[in-house]
mmCIF file of N, CA, C and O in Angstrom:
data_model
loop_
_atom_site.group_PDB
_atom_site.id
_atom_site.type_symbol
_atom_site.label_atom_id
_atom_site.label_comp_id
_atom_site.label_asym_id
_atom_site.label_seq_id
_atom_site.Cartn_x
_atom_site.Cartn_y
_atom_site.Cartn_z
ATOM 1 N N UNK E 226 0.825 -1.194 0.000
ATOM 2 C CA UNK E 226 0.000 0.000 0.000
ATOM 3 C C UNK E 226 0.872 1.261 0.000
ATOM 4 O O UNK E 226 0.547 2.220 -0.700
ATOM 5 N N UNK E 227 1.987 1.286 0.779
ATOM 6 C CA UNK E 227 2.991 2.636 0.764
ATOM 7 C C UNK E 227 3.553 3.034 -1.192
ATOM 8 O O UNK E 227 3.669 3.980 -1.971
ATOM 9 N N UNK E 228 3.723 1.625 -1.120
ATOM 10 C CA UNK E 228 4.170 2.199 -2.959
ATOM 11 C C UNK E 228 3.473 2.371 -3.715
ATOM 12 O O UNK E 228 3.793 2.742 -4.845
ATOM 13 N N UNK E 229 2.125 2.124 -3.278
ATOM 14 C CA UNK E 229 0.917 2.388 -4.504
ATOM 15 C C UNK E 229 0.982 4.090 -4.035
ATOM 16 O O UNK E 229 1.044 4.885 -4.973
ATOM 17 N N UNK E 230 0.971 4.532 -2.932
ATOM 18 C CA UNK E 230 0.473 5.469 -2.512
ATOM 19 C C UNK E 230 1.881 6.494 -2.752
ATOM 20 O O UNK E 230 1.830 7.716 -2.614
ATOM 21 N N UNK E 231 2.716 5.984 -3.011
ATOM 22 C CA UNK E 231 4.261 6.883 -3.766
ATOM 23 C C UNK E 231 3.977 7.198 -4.660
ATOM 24 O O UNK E 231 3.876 8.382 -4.980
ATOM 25 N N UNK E 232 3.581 5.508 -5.905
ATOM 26 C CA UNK E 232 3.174 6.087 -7.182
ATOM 27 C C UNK E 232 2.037 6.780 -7.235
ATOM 28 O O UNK E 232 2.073 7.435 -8.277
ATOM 29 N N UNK E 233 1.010 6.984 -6.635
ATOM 30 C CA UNK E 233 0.183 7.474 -6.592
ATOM 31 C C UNK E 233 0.533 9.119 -7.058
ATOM 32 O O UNK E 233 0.016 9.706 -8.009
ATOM 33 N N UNK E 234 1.257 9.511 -6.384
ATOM 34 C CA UNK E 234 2.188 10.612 -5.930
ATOM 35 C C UNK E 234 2.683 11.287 -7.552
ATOM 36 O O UNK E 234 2.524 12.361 -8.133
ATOM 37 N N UNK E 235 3.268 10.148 -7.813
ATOM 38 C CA UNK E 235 4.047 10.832 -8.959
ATOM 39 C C UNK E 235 3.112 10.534 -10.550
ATOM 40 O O UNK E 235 3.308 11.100 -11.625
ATOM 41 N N UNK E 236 2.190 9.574 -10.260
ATOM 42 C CA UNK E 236 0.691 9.521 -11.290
ATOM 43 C C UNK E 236 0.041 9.552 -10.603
ATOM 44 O O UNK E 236 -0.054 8.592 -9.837
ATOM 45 N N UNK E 237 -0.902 10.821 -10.451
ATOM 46 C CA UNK E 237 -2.231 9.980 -10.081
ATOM 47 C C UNK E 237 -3.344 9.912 -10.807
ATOM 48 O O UNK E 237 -4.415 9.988 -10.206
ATOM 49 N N UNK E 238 -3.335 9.795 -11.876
ATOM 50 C CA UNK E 238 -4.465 9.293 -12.765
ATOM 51 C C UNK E 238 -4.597 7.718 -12.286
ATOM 52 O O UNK E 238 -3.815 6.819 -11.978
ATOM 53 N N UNK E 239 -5.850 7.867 -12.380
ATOM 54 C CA UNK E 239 -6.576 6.077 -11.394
ATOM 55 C C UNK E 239 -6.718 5.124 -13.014
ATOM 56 O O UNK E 239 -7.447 5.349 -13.980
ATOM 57 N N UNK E 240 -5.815 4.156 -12.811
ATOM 58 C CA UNK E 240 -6.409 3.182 -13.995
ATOM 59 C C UNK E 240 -6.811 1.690 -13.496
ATOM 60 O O UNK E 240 -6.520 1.283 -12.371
ATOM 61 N N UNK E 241 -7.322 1.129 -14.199
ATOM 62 C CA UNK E 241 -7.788 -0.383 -13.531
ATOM 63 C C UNK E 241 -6.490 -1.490 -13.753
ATOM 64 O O UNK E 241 -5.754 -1.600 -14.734
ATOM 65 N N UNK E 242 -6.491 -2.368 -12.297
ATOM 66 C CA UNK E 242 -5.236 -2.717 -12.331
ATOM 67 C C UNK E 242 -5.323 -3.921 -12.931
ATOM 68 O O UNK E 242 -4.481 -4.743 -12.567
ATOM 69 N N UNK E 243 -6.253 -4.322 -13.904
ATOM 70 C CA UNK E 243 -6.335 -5.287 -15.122
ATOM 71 C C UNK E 243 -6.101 -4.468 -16.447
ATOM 72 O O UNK E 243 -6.470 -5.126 -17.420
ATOM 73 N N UNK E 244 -5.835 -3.816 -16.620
ATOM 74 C CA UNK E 244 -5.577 -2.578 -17.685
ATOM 75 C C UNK E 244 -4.148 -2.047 -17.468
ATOM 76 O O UNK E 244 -3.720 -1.163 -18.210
ATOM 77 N N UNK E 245 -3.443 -2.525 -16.537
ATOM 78 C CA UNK E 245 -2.159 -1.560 -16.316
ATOM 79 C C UNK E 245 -1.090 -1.959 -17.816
ATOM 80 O O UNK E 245 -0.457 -1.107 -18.440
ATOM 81 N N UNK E 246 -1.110 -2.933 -18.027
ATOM 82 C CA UNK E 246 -0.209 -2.815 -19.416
ATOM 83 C C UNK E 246 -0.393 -2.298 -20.609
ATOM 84 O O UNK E 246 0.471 -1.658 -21.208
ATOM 85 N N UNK E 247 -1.630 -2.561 -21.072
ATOM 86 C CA UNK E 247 -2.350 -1.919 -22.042
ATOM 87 C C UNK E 247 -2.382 -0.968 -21.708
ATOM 88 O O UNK E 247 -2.394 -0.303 -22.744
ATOM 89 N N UNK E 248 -2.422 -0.004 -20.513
ATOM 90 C CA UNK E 248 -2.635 1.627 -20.273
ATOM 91 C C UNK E 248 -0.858 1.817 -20.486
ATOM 92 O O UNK E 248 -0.444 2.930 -20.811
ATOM 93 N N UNK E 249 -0.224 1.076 -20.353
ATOM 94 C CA UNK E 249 1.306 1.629 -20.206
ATOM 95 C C UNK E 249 2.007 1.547 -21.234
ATOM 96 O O UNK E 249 3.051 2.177 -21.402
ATOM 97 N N UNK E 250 1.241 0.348 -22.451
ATOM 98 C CA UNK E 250 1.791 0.320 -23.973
ATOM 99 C C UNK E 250 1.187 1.739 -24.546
ATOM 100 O O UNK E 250 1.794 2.543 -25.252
ATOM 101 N N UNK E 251 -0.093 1.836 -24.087
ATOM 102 C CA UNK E 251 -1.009 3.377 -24.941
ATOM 103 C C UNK E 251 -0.170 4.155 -24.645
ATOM 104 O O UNK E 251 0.696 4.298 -25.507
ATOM 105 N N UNK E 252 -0.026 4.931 -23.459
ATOM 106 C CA UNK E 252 0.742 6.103 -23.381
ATOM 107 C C UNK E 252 2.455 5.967 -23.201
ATOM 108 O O UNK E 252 3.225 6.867 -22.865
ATOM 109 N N UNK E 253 2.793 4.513 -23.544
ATOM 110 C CA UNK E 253 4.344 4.693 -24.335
ATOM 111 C C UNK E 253 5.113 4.833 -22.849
ATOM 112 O O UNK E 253 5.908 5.773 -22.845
ATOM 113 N N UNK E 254 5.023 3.933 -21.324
ATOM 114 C CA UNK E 254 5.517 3.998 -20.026
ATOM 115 C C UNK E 254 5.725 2.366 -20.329
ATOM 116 O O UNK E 254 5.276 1.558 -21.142
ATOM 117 N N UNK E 255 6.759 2.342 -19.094
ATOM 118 C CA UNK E 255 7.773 1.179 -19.058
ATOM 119 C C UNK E 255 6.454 0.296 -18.841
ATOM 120 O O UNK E 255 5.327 0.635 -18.480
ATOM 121 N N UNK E 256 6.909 -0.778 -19.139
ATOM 122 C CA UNK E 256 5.600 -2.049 -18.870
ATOM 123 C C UNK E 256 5.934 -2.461 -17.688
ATOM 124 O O UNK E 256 6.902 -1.990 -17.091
ATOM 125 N N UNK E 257 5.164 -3.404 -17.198
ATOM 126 C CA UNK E 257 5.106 -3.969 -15.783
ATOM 127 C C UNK E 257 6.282 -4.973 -15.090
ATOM 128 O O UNK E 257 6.743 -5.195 -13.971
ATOM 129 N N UNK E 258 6.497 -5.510 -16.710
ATOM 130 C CA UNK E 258 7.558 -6.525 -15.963
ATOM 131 C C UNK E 258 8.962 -5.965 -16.162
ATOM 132 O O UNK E 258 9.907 -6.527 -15.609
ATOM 133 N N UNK E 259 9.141 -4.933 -16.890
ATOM 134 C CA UNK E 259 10.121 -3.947 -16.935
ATOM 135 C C UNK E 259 10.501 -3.516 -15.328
ATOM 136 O O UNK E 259 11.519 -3.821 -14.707
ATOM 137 N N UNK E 260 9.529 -2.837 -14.942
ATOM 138 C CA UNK E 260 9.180 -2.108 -13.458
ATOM 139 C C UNK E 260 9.616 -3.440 -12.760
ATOM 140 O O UNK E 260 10.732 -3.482 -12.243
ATOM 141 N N UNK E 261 9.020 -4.224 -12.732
ATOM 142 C CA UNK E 261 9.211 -5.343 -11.897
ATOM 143 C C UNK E 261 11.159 -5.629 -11.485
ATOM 144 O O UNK E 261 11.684 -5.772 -10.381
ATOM 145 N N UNK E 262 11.898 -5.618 -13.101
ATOM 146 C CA UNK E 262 13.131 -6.082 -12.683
ATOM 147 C C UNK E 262 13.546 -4.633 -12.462
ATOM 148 O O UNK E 262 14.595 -4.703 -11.822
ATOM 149 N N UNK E 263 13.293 -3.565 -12.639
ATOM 150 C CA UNK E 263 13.764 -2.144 -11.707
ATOM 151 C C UNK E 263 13.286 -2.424 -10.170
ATOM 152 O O UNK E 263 14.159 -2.520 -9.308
ATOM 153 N N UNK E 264 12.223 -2.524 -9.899
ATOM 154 C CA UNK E 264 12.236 -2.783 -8.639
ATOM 155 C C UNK E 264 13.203 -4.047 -7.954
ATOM 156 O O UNK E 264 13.711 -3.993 -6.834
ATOM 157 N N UNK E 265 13.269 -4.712 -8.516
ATOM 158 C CA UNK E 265 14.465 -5.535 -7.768
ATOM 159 C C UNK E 265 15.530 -4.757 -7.914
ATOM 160 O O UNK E 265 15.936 -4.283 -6.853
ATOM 161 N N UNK E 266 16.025 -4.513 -8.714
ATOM 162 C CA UNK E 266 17.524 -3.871 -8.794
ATOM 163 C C UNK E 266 18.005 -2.892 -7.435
ATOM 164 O O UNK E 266 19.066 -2.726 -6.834
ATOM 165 N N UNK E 267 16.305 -2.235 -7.289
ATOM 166 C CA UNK E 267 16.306 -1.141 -6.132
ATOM 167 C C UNK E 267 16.360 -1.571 -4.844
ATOM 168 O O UNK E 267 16.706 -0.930 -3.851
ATOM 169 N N UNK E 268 15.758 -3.432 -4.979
ATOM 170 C CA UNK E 268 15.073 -3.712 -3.336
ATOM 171 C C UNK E 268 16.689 -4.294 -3.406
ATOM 172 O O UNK E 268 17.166 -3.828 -2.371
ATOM 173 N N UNK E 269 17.776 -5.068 -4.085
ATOM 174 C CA UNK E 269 18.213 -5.511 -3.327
ATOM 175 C C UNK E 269 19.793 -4.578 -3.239
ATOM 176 O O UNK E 269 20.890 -5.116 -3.096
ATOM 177 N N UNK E 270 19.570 -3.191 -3.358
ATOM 178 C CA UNK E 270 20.786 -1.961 -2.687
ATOM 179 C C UNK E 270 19.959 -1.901 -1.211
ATOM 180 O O UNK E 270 20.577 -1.709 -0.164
ATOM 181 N N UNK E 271 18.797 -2.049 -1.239
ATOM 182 C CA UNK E 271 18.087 -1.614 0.207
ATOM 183 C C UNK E 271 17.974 -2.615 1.156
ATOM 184 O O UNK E 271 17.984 -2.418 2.372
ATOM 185 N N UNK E 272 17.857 -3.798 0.552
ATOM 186 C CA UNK E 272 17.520 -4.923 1.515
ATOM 187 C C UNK E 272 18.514 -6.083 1.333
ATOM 188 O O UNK E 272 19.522 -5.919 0.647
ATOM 189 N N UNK E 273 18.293 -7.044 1.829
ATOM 190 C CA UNK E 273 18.856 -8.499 1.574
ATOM 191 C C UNK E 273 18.332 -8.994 0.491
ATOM 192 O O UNK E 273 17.136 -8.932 0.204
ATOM 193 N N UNK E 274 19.387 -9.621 -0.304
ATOM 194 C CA UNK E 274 18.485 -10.312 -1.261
ATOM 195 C C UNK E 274 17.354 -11.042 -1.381
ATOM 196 O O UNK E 274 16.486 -11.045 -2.253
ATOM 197 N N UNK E 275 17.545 -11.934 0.062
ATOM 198 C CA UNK E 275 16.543 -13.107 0.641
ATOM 199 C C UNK E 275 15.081 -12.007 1.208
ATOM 200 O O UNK E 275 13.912 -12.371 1.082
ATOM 201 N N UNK E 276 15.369 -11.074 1.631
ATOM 202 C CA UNK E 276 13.961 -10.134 1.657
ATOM 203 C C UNK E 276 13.434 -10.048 0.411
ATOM 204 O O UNK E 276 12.271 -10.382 0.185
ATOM 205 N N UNK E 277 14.053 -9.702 -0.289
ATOM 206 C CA UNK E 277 13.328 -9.020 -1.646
ATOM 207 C C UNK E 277 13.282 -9.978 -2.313
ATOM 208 O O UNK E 277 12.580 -9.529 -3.219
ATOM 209 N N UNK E 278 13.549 -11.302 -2.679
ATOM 210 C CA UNK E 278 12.642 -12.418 -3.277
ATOM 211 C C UNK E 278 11.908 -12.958 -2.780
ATOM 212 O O UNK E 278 11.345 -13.822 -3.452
ATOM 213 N N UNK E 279 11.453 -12.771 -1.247
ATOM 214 C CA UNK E 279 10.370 -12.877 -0.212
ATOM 215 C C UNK E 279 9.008 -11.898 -1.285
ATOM 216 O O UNK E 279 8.089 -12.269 -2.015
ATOM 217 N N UNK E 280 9.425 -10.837 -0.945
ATOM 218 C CA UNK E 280 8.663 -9.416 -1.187
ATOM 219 C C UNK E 280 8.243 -9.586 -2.547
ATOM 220 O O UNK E 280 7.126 -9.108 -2.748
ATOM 221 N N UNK E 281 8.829 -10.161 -3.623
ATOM 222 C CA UNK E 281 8.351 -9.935 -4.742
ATOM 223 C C UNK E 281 7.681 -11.528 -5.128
ATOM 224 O O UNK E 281 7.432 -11.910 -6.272
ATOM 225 N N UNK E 282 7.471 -12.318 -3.866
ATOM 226 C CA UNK E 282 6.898 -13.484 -4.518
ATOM 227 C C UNK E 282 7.888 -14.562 -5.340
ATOM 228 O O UNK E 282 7.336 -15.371 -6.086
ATOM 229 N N UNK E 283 9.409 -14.576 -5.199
ATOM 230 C CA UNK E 283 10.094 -15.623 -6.510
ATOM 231 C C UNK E 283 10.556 -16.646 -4.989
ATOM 232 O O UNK E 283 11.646 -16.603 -4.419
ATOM 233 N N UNK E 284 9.278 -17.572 -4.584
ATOM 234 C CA UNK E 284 9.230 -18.600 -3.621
ATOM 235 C C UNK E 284 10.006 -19.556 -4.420
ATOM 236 O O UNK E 284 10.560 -20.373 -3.683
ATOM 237 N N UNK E 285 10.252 -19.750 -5.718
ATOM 238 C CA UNK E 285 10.892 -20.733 -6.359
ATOM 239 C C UNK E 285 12.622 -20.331 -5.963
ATOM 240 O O UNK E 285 13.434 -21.131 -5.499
ATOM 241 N N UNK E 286 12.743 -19.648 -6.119
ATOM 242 C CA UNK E 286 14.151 -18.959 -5.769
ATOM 243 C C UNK E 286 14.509 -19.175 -3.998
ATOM 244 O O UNK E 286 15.671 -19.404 -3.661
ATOM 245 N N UNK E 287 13.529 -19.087 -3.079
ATOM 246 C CA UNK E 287 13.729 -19.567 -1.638
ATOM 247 C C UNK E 287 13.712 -21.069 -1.309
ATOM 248 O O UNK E 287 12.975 -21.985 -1.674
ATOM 249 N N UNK E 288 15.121 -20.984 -0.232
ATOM 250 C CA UNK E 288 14.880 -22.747 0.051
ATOM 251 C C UNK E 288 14.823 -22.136 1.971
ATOM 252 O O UNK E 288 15.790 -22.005 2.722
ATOM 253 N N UNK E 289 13.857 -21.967 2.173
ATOM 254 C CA UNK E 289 13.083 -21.971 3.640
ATOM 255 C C UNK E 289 12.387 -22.240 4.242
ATOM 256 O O UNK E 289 11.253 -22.074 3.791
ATOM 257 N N UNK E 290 12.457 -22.649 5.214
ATOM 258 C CA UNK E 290 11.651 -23.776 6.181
ATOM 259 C C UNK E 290 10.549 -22.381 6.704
ATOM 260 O O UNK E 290 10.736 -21.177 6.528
ATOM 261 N N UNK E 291 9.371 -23.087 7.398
ATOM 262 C CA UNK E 291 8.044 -22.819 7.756
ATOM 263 C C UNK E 291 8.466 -21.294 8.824
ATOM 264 O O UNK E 291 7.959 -20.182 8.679
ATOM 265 N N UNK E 292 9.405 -21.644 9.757
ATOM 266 C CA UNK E 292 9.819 -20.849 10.753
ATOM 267 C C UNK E 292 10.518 -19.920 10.060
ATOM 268 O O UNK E 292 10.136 -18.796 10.387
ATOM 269 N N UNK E 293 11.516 -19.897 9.111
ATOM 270 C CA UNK E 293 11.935 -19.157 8.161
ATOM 271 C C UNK E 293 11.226 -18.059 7.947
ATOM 272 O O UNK E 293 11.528 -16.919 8.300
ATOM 273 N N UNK E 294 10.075 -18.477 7.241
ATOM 274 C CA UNK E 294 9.178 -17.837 6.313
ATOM 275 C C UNK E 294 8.625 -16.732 7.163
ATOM 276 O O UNK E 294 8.535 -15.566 6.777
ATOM 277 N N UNK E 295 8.147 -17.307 8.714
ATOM 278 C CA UNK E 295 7.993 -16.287 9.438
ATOM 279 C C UNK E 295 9.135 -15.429 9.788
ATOM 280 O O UNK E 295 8.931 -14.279 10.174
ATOM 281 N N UNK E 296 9.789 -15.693 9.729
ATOM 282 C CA UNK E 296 11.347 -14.623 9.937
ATOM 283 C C UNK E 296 11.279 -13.691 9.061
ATOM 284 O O UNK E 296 11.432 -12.496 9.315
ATOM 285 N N UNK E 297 10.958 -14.341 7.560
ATOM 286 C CA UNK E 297 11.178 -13.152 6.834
ATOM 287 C C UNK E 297 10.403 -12.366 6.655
ATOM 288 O O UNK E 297 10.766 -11.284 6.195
ATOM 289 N N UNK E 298 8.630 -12.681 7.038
ATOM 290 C CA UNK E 298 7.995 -11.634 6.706
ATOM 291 C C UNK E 298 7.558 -10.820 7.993
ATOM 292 O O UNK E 298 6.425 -10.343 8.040
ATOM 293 N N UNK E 299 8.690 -10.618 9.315
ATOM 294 C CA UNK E 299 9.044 -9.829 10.358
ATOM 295 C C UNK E 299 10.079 -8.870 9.900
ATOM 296 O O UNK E 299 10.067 -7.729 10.361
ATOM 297 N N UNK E 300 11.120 -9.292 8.889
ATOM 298 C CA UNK E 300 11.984 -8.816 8.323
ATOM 299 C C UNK E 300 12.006 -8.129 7.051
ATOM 300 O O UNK E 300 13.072 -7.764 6.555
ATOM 301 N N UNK E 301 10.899 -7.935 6.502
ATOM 302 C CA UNK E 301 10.164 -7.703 5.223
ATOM 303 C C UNK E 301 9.624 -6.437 5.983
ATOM 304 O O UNK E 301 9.518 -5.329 5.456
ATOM 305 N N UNK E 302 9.373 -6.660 6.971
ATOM 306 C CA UNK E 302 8.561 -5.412 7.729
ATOM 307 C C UNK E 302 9.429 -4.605 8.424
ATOM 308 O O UNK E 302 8.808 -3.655 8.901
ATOM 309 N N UNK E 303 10.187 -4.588 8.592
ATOM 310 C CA UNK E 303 11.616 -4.124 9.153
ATOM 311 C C UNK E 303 12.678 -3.217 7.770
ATOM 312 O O UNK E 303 13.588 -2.389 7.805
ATOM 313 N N UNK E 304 11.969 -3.906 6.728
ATOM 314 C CA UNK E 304 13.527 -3.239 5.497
ATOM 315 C C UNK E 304 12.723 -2.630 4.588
ATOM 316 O O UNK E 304 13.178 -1.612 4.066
ATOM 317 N N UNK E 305 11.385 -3.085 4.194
ATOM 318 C CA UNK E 305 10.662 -1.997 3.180
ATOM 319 C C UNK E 305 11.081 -1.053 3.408
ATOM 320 O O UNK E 305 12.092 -0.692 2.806
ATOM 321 N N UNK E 306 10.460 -0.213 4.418
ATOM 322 C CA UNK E 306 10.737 1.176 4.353
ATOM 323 C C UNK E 306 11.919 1.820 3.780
ATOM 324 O O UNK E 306 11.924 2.849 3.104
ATOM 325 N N UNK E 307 12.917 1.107 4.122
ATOM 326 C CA UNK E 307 13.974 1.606 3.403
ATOM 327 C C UNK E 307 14.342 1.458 1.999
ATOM 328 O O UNK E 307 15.248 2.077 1.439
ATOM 329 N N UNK E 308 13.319 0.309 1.302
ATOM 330 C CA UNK E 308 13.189 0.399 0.178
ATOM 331 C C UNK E 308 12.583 1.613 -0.545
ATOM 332 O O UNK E 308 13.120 2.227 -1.467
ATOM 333 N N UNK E 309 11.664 1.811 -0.121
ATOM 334 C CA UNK E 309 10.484 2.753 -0.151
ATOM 335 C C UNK E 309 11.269 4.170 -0.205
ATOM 336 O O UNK E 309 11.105 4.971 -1.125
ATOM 337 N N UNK E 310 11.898 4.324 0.585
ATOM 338 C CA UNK E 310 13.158 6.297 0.798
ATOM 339 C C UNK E 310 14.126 5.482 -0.248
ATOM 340 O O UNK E 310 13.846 6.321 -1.104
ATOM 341 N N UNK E 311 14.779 4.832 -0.760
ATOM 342 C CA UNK E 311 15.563 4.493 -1.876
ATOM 343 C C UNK E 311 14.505 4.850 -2.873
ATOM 344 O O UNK E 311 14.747 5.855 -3.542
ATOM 345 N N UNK E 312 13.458 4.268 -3.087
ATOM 346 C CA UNK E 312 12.526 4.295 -4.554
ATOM 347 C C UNK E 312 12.179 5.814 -4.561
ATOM 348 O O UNK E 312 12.276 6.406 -5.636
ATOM 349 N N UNK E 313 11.824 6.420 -3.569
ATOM 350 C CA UNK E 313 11.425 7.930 -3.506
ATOM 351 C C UNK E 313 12.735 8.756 -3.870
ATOM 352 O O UNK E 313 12.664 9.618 -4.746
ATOM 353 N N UNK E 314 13.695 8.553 -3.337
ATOM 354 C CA UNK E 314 15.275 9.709 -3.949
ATOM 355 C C UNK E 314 15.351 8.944 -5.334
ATOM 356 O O UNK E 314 15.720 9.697 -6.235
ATOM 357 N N UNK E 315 15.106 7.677 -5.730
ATOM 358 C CA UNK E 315 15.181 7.787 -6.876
ATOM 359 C C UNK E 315 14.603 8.091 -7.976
ATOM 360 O O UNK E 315 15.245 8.173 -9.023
ATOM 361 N N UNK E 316 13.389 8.291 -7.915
ATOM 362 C CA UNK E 316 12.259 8.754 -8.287
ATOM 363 C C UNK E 316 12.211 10.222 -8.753
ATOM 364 O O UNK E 316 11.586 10.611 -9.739
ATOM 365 N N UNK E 317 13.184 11.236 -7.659
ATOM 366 C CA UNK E 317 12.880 12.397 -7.727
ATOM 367 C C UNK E 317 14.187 12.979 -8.241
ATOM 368 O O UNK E 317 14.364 14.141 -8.606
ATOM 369 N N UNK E 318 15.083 11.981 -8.212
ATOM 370 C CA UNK E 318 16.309 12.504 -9.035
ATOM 371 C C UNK E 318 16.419 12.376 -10.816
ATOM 372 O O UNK E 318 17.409 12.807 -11.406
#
């Protein structure tokens, strides 16, 4: 919700989030899975690697046990933010 509410910030024209590619091929903006490997590039200067393939869902890429999993998403909650002030200075530079 914090990064919707960043981008929000820097678009806020409301589009439907079954439409986001097709709205991003029309007006000629990076596509989604573009964004996707920028956002990694960003989460893992900010975080651990093992956070940010938590965070973005690549469970195929994690070899972690049950107790793990809870570790990381205590620790997921602990390092966003600092993803989040990385994505914002970069954003505005």
């Amino acid at each position: 919700m914090d990064t919707l509410k960043l981008l929000r910030e820097f678009a806020p024209k409301r589009i439907s989030r079954h439409q986001i590619r097709k709205y991003a091929k029309r007006h000629e903006l990076v596509l989604p899975k573009f964004m996707r490997k920028a956002s990694w590039r960003l989460m893992i200067k900010s975080m651990s690697r093992e956070v940010a393939r938590f965070i973005q869902s690549r469970f195929g890429e994690l070899r972690v046990s049950e107790a793990r999993y809870e570790d990381l998403l205590g620790e997921a909650d602990e390092q966003y933010p600092r993803y989040l002030e990385h994505l914002s200075i970069t954003l505005t530079h």
